[in-house]
Short mmCIF file of C-alpha atoms in Angstrom, two decimals:
data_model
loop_
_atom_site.label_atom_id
_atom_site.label_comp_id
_atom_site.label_asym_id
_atom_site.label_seq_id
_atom_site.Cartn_x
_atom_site.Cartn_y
_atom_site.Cartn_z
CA UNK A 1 0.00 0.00 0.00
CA UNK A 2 1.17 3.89 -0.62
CA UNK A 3 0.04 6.88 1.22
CA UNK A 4 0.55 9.94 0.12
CA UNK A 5 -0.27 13.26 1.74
CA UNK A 6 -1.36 15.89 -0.15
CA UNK A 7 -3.03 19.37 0.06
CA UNK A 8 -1.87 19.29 4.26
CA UNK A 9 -0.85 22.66 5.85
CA UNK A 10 2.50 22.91 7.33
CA UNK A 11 3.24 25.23 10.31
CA UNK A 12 7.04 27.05 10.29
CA UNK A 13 8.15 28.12 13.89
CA UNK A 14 11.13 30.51 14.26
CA UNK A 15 12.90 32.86 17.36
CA UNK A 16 12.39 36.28 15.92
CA UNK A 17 13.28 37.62 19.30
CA UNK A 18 16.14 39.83 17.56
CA UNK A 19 13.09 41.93 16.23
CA UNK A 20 11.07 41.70 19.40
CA UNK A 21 12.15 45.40 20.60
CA UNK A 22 11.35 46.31 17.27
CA UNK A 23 8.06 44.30 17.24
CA UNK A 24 6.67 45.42 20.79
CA UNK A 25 7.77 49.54 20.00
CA UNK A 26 5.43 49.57 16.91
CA UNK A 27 2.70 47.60 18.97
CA UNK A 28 2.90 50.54 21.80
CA UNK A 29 -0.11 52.96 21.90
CA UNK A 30 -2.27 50.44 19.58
CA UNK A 31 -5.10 51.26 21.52
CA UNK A 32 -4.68 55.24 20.53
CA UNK A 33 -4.75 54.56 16.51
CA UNK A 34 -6.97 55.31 14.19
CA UNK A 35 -6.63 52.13 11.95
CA UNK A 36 -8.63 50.20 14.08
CA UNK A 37 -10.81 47.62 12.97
CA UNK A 38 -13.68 47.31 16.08
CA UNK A 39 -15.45 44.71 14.87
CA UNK A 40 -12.48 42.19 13.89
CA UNK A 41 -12.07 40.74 17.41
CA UNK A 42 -14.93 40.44 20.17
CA UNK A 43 -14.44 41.05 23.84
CA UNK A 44 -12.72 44.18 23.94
CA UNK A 45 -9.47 43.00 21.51
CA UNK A 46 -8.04 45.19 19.30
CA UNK A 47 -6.91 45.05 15.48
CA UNK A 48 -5.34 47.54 13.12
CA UNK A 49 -5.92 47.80 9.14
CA UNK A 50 -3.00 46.20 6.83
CA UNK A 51 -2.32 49.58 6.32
CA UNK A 52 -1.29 50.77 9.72
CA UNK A 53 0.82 53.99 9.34
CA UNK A 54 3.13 52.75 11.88
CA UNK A 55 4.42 49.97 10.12
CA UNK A 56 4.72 51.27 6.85
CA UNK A 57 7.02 53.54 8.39
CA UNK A 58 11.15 53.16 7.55
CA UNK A 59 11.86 52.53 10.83
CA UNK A 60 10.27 49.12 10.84
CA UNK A 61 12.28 47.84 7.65
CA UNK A 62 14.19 45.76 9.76
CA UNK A 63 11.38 44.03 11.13
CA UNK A 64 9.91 43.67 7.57
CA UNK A 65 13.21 42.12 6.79
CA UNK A 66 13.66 39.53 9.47
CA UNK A 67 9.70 38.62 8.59
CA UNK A 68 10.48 38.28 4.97
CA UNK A 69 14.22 36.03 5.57
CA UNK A 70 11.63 33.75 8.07
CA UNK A 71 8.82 33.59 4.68
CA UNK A 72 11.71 32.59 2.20
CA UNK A 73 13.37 29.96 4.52
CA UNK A 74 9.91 28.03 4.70
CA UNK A 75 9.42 28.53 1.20
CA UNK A 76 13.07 26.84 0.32
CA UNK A 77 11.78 23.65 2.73
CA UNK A 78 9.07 23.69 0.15
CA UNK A 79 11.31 23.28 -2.64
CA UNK A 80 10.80 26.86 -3.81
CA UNK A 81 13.52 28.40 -5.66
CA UNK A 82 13.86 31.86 -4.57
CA UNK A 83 16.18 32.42 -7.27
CA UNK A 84 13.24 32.70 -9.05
CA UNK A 85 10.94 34.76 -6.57
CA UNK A 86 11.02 37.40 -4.09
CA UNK A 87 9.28 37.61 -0.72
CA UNK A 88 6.42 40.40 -1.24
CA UNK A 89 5.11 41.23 2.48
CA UNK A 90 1.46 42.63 1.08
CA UNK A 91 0.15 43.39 4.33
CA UNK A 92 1.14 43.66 7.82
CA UNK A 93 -1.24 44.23 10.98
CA UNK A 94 -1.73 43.89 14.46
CA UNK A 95 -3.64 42.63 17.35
CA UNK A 96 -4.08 42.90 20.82
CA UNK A 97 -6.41 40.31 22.63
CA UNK A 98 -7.64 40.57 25.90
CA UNK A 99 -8.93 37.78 28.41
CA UNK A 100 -12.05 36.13 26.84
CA UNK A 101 -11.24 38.17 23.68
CA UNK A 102 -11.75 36.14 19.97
CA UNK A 103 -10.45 37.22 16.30
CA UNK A 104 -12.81 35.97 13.61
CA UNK A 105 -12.62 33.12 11.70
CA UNK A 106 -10.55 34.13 8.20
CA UNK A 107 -8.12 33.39 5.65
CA UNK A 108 -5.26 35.09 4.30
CA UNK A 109 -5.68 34.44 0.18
CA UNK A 110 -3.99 34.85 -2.32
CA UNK A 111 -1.09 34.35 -0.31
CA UNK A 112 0.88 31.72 -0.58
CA UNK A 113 2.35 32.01 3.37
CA UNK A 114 0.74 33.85 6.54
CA UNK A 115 2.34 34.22 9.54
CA UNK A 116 2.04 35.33 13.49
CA UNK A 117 4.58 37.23 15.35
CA UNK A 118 3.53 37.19 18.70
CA UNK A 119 5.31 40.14 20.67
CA UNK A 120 4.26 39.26 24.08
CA UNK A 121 2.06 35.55 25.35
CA UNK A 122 1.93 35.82 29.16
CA UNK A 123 1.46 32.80 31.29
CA UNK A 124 -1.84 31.53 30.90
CA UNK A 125 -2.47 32.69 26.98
CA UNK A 126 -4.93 30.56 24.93
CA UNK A 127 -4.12 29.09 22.01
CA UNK A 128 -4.12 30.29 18.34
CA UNK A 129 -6.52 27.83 16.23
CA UNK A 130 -5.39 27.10 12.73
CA UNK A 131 -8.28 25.45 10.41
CA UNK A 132 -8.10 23.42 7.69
CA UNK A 133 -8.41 25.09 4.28
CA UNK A 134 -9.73 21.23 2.45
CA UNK A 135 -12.06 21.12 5.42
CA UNK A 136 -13.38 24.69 5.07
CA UNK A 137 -14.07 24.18 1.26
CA UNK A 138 -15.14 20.22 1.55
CA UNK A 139 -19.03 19.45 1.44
CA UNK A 140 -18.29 16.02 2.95
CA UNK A 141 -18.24 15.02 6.18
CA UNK A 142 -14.92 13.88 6.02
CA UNK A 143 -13.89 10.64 7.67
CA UNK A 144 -13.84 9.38 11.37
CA UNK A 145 -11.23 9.68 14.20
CA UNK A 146 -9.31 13.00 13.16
CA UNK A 147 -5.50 12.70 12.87
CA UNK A 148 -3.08 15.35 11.94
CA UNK A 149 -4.10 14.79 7.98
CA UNK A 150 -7.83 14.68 8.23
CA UNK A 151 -8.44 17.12 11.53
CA UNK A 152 -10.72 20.43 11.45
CA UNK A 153 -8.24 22.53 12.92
CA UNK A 154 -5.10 22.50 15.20
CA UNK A 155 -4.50 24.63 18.32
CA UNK A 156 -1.25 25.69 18.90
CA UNK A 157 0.26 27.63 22.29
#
């Protein structure tokens, strides 16, 4: 018998804590901007618009950089040749969730990679749910006892 795996989502995990500094100074004051998207999370959380002034400034190049090194290193384990492409970060954003707070349900096409940085988890921070894209599209049922192939989503700390 052959198995063979295909359309599965892969996560990437990587220590950008060289950009943290970086990361938490253009988080500060996110409750004062006017990019703010109220409806995004419930509970009191907090999200900006891709188009946050903040980030789009020059001072956050850097951080850009580091994000876009991280998005080319998972695309070579994916047998990309970025000889051929370049790393286009579209859109960048950011969140702040409080206790009981929830972001939306959503997906992140065209893109071919999404990430998370998360500046600051304290002790005791929920998990971030990643669903299945097959799942999401799929009228069937799908089949019993989930695994790591067949499962609606995956919550990771």
């Amino acid at each position: 018998m052959i198995i063979e795996s295909w359309f599965s989502t892969q996560l990437f995990f990587k220590d950008l804590a060289n950009v943290l500094p970086l990361a938490r100074q253009a988080c500060a004051g996110i409750e004062l901007r006017k990019s703010i998207q109220p409806y995004a999370i419930t509970n009191g959380g907090i999200t900006t618009y891709p188009t946050d002034s903040e980030l789009s400034k020059s001072s956050y190049d850097f951080l850009k950089h580091e994000i876009a090194v991280a998005v080319s290193e998972a695309a070579r384990s994916q047998n990309v040749n970025m000889d051929l492409f370049e790393v286009e970060i579209r859109d960048l954003w950011m969140n702040k969730m409080l206790m009981d707070s929830e972001h939306a349900t959503h997906a992140h096409a065209p893109a071919a990679f999404a990430g998370c940085l998360y500046v600051t988890c304290p002790e005791g921070s929920a998990h971030t749910r990643f669903y299945s894209p097959i799942k999401q599209l799929s009228l069937s049922s799908g089949v019993p006892g989930q695994n790591s192939v067949n499962s609606e989503w995956v919550d990771v700390k």
